[in-house]
XYZ file of C-alpha atoms in Angstrom:
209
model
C 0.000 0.000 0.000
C 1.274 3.107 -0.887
C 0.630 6.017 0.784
C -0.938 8.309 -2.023
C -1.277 7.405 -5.851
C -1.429 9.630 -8.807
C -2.024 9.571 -12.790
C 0.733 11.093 -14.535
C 1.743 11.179 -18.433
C 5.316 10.019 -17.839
C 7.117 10.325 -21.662
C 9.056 7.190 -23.009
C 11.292 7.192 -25.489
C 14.267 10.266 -26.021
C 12.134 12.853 -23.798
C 12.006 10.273 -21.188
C 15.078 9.275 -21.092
C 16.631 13.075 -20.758
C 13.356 13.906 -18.077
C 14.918 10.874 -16.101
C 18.674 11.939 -16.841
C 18.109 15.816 -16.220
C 15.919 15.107 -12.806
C 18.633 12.242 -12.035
C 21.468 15.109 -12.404
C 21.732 15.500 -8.616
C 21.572 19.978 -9.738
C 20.183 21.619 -6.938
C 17.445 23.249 -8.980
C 16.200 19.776 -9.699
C 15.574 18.286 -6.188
C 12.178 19.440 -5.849
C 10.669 17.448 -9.023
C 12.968 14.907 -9.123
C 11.214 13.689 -5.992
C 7.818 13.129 -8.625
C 9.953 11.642 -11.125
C 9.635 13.484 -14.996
C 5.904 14.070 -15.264
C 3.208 15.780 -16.184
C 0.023 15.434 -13.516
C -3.257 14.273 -15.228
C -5.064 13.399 -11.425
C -3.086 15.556 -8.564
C -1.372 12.963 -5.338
C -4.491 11.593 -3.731
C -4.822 9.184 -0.970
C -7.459 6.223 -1.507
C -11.113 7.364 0.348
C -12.353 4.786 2.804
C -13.074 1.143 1.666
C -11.141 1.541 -2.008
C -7.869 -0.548 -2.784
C -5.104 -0.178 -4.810
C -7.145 -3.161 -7.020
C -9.858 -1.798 -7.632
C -7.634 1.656 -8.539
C -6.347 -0.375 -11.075
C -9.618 -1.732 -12.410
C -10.908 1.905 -13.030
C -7.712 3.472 -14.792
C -7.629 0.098 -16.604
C -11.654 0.784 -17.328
C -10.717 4.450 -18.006
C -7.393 4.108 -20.375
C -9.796 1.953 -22.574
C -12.316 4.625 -23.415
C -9.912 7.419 -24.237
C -7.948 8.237 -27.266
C -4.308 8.964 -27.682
C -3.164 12.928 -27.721
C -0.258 14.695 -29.870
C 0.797 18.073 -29.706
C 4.279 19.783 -29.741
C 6.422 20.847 -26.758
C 8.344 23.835 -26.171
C 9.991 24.761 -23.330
C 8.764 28.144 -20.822
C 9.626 29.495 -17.455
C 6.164 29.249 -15.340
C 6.368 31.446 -12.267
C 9.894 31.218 -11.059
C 10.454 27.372 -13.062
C 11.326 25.846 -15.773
C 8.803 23.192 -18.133
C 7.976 22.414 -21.248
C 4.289 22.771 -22.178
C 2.236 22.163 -25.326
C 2.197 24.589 -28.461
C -1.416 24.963 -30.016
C -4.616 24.047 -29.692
C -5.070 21.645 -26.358
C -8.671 20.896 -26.235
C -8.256 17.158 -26.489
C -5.518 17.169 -23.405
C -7.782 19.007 -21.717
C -10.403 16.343 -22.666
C -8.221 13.710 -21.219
C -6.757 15.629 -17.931
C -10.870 16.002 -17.410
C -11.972 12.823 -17.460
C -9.117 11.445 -15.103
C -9.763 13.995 -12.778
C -13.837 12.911 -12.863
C -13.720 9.500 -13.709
C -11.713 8.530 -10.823
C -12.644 11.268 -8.271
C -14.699 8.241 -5.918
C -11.035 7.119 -5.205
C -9.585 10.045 -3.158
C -10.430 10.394 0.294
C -11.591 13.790 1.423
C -9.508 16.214 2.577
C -9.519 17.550 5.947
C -10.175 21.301 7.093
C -6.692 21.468 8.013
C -5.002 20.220 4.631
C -7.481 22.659 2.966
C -5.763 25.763 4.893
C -2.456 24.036 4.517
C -2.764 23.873 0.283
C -3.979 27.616 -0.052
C -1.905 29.760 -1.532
C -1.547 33.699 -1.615
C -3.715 35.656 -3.921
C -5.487 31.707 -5.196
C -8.333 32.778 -6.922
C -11.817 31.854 -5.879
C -12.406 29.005 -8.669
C -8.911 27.881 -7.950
C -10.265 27.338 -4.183
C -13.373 26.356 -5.180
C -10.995 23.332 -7.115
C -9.197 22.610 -4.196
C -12.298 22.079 -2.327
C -13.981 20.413 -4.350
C -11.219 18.212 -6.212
C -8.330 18.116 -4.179
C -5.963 20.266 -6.155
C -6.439 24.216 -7.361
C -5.244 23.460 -10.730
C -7.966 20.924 -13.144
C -10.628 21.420 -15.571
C -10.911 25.137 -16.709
C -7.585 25.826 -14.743
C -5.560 22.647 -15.798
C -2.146 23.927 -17.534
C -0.474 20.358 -18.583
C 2.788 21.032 -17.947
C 6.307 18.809 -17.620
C 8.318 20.069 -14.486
C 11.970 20.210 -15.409
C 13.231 22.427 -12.203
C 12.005 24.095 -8.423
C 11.618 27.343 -8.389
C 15.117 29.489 -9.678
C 15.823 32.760 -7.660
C 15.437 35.245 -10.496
C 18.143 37.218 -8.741
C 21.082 37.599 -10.560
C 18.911 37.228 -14.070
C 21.981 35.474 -15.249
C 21.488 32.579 -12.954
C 17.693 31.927 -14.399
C 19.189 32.210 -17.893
C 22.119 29.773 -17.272
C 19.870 27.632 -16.609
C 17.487 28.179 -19.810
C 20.807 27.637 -21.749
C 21.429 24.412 -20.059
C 17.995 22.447 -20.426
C 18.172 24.218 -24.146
C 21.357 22.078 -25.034
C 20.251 18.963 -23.406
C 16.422 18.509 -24.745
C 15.786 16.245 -27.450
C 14.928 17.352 -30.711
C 11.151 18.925 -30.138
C 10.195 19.183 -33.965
C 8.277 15.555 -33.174
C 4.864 15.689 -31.615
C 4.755 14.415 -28.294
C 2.246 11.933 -27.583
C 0.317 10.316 -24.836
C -0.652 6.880 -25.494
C -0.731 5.536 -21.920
C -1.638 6.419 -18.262
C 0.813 6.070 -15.455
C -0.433 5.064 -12.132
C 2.312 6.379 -9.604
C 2.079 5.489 -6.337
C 4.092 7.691 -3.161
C 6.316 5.611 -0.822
C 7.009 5.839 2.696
C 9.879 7.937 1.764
C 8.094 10.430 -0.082
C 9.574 8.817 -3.770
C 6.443 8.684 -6.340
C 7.222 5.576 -8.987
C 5.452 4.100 -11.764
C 3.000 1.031 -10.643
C 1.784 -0.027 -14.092
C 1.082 1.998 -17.556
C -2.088 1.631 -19.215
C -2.835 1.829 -23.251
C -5.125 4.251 -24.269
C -8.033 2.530 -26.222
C -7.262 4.235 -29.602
C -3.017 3.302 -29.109
């Protein structure tokens, strides 16, 4: 039993392997992500609500994976906030689709949260939809709000502006060639150990791969 489970796009092939090699780096600016391996969250952490199982988890995304449709879009690589991703170019209606219905579809798995971990998840200046989200969903960010999004650093001190482009340079030298669509043909169900280390339980096909 794991301790909280999650369904994460988790890209094979060249981007994988630099997302593993790049969070694997040991770089300070790194630590942070490298803890939820190279990912992009479809369903937020969630631990399993009251009676559920890991088995019948798997049941549902199997259930789930089945009914959906693989997604393609190009990458390119931004600075959100104070870090570093690469998110999709275009038109993302159908990865919204998808983030959607794994949010939804599997929303009878994760057990409430408390009052406490409510306060403890708000954030300054969170608007009220984005609170109304973590309310109602267990995480601020999903359906109108969801920004799909692979996590390639923490946050970088923008102070000296030299450091935050150093580091633009870097990741710019060492991604894979981007020209290629990216696509997500499978769901990952990740599950959090006692150490705090998410890793990838099984991968699931997506009806149309």
């Amino acid at each position: 039993m794991y301790q909280r489970y999650a369904i994460y796009d988790c890209p094979e092939g060249a981007l994988g392997a630099f997302g593993s090699a790049w969070l694997g780096s040991g770089r300070a600016t790194v630590a942070r992500p490298a803890r939820y391996g190279f990912h992009a969250t479809l369903k937020a952490p969630f631990a399993l609500s009251e009676g559920e199982s890991e088995a019948r988890l798997v049941d549902a995304v199997t259930a789930l994976a089945a009914g959906l449709s693989p997604v393609a879009f190009k990458l390119e690589l931004a600075r959100l906030g104070g870090f570093f991703a690469l998110v999709p170019q275009g038109d993302t209606e159908a990865l919204n689709r998808l983030a959607r219905s794994c949010v939804q579809e599997l929303e009878a798995f994760r057990a409430p949260m408390t009052a406490a971990e409510y306060e403890r998840k708000l954030r300054p200046g969170m608007s009220a939809q984005k609170r109304e989200n973590l309310k109602r969903w267990g995480y601020p960010y999903v359906l109108e709000d969801f920004r799909y999004h692979l996590t390639l650093t923490g946050p970088v001190p923008p102070v000296p502006p030299a450091a935050r482009e150093a580091v633009r340079a870097e990741l710019e030298a060492a991604l894979p060639d981007l020209d290629a669509p990216h696509q997500i043909t499978s769901l990952c169900l990740c599950g959090e150990d006692s150490a705090g280390q998410f890793h990838i339980l099984q991968r699931f096909g997506l009806g149309g791969a």
